[in-house]
Phi, psi and omega in degrees: 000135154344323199278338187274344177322294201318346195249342208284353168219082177040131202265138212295174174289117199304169171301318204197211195183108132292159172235123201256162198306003178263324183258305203291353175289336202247022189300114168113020146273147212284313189305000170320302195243019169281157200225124185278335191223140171287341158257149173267131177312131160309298152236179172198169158285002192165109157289096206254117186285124185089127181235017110000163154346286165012256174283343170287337178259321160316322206283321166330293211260353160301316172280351183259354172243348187201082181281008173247326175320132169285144193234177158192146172251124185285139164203095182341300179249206190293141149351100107122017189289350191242242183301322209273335165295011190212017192284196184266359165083028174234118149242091178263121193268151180281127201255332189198313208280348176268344213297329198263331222260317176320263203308325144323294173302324197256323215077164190306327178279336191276357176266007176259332204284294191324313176269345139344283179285001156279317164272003150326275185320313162300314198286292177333324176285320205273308167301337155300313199287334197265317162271029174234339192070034189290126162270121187205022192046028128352111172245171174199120184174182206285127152250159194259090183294140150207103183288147188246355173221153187295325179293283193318311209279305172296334171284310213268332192284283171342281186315292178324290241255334185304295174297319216259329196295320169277352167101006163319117198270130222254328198256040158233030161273136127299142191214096197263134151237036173248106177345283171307319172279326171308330187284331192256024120311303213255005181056071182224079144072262195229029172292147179261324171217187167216107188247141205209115204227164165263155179195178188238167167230154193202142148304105199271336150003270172306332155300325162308282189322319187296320192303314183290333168300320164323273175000276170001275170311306154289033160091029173274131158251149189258138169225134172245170189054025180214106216276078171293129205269277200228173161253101167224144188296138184307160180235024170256300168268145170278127171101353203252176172229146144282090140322074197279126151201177228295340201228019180132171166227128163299090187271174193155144197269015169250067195248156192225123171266143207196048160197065135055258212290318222255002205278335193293309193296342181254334185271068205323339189296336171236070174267168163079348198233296198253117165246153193277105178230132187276135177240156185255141190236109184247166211196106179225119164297131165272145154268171185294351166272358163263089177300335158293343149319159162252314200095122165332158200221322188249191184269207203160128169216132180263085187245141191252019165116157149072257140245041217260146185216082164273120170290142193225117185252121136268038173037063178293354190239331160305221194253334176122349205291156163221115203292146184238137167214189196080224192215107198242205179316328175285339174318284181327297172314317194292011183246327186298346187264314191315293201294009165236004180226045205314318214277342173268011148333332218209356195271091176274019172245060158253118219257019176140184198183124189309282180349297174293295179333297209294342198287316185295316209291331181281333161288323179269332234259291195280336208236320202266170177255123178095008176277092101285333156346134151319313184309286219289333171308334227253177186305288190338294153324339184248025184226027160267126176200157174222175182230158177267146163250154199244174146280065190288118168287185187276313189241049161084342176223165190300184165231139205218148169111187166296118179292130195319154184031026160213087160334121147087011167249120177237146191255179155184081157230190195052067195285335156091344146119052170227044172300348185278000195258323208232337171314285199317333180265320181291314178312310192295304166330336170259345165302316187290271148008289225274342150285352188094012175264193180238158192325332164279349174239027129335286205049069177249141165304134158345256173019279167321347164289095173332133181193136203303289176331330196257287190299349174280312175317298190302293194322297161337275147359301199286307167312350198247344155283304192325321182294338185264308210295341181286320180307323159005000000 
């Protein structure tokens, strides 16, 4: 796609800034714009790029393994300001449905790993949130996959019955294929079936935000507003790095890149590895006049045949509001827009996109049972939205680990926009690695591992479409 333009000698300055409904709630909190020393430190021990998920939860588990090192975190904007401030607020681990496409690329055991480590990943997020007691509007209850077209329905039994067949374990999935009990389960219409598993919805922000003040509080420093240039090895210590950026250079034996979508842009080595696609998030209030809504009970993931999904949070522990995300009818266009606009690859200031509107409101409009209200007919309500930038990898999962030929350097990118499913497990796993321990004691899938074999194969790969898309 017309979209690697944006990556191949680094990317240009976004258009804007949105403020998506997780940041204008948490506007005029300090930690937005904290700065832990009013100068950026000169040197550390470990350099953490990006204050996202990410980096916020590696920095977790860095004090909790070297509680004297000095760490220090870099972050180009506000706190916490990028993928993860501006997703759909789900962290829902995929239980079957990434499986057969897993098991192709990887084979079964390492597509049994995968899903594995995503519920791994969840039951680890909720016990944190629980035993720290974070306020973070933290919901937990069944969510719901549904297909809504007979194309959808059939792909989703196959995958299912496909997973369960390998010996994938099931039976805390519910699962109806009978029409009429999924519509009135799932208040969906023209539902086929229904799979109903536990997962959560959150602010994730305030999640972020609870860790990072911890961080804090153990000597971690924060610089917000501060814009990383370059990496190049010192040329005073052997071994050591320069961190060059907009406010000074930072030397230091450690650096950990954490900012997902953007890592290609500082790091060339993993161009070609990670690309930046922008996603849309729409945010529609009821009003108090549709009295024929009952109002969401559950998560959502809505599928509609091929690869189309909107996901539905309704901030059940929240303000009520209900968010529509994933890649839904409107998708094709916004990307046919993309590939004529490649430099907004990365423009997390897009307050919305016609397409994507028009795709929720037609959707919500055609589909929901009681979306009926007058208010809810009309345009309006479907156009507060904002955009994300996701992180794509070449092959579908993150990369993790020590960047190949360059000692004392580390990733935990490409998250594929499931990052809230797979961090809680990847930071710590790399945090493990970056102590010396080894890849099996990660307990991380293979897969995930950065490796000369992988990004060369991957590079490949990117080359051999690029060539058919030139023949076009």
């Amino acid at each position: 796609m017309k979209q690697r333009d944006c990556q191949r000698f680094g990317f240009p300055k976004p258009a804007g800034y949105s403020i998506s409904h997780w940041l204008g709630s948490v506007q005029g909190d300090p930690l937005l714009n904290h700065r832990t020393t009013p100068e950026l430190p000169q040197s550390a021990d470990i350099v953490i790029i990006g204050s996202g998920m990410s980096g916020t939860v590696i920095a977790k588990h860095l004090t909790e393994t070297w509680p004297t090192k000095k760490i220090v975190i870099i972050e180009a904007r506000l706190f916490c300001s990028g993928a993860t401030g501006r997703n759909a607020g789900h962290c829902k681990p995929d239980q079957w449905r990434g499986f057969v496409e897993y098991e192709r690329q990887f084979g079964t055991e390492q597509a049994m790993k995968i899903l594995q480590n995503e519920q791994q990943t969840w039951s680890e997020l909720v016990r944190y949130i629980q035993d720290h007691n974070v306020e973070c509007e933290h919901w937990t209850g069944p969510t719901l996959d549904i297909p809504i077209t007979p194309e959808a329905a059939r792909k989703a039994h196959t995958i299912f019955e496909r997973y369960k067949a390998a010996g994938g374990k099931v039976d805390h999935i519910k699962v109806t294929h009978d029409p009429q009990e999924a519509a009135k389960i799932s208040q969906m219409k023209n539902a086929q079936a229904c799979y109903a598993w536990p997962a959560s919805t959150l602010h994730p922000w305030k999640l972020a935000a609870h860790v990072m003040r911890e961080n804090i509080r153990r000597g971690v420093n924060l610089q917000t507003n501060t814009k990383a240039i370059a990496i190049v090895p010192s040329q005073k210590r052997l071994g050591q790095w320069i961190l060059k950026t907009e406010r000074g250079d930072i030397e230091c034996a450690q650096v950990v890149h954490a900012t997902n979508a953007y890592s290609s842009a500082l790091e060339p080595s993993l161009r070609g590895l990670i690309t930046p696609r922008p996603q849309m998030c729409n945010r529609v209030t009821i009003p108090e006049t549709a009295t024929d809504f009952a109002g969401f009970k559950n998560s959502y993931g809505i599928l509609l045949g091929q690869d189309d999904l909107i996901s539905i949070n309704p901030r059940l522990n929240g303000d009520g509001a209900v968010l529509f995300g994933g890649s839904n009818p409107g998708q094709g266009e916004f990307m046919k827009w993309l590939d004529q606009n490649p430099e907004r690859c990365i423009d997390d200031g897009m307050t919305g996109h016609g397409a994507i509107n028009k795709a929720v409101q037609a959707f919500a409009i055609g589909e929901v049972k009681g979306w009926s209200a007058d208010e809810l007919q009309q345009e309006e309500p479907y156009t507060h939205a904002w955009s994300g930038i996701m992180g794509m990898s070449a092959d579908g999962v993150p990369f993790v680990g020590e960047l190949p030929g360059l000692a004392g350097q580390w990733v935990c990118a490409g998250h594929n926009g499931h990052g809230m499913a797979r961090i809680f497990t990847t930071a710590a796993g790399l945090v493990k690695l970056m102590a010396g321990s080894s890849w099996a004691e990660s307990q991380l899938p293979e897969v995930f591992q950065i490796t000369v074999e992988r990004a060369e194969r991957l590079r490949e790969c990117c080359k051999a479409s690029d060539a058919v898309v030139a023949r076009i």
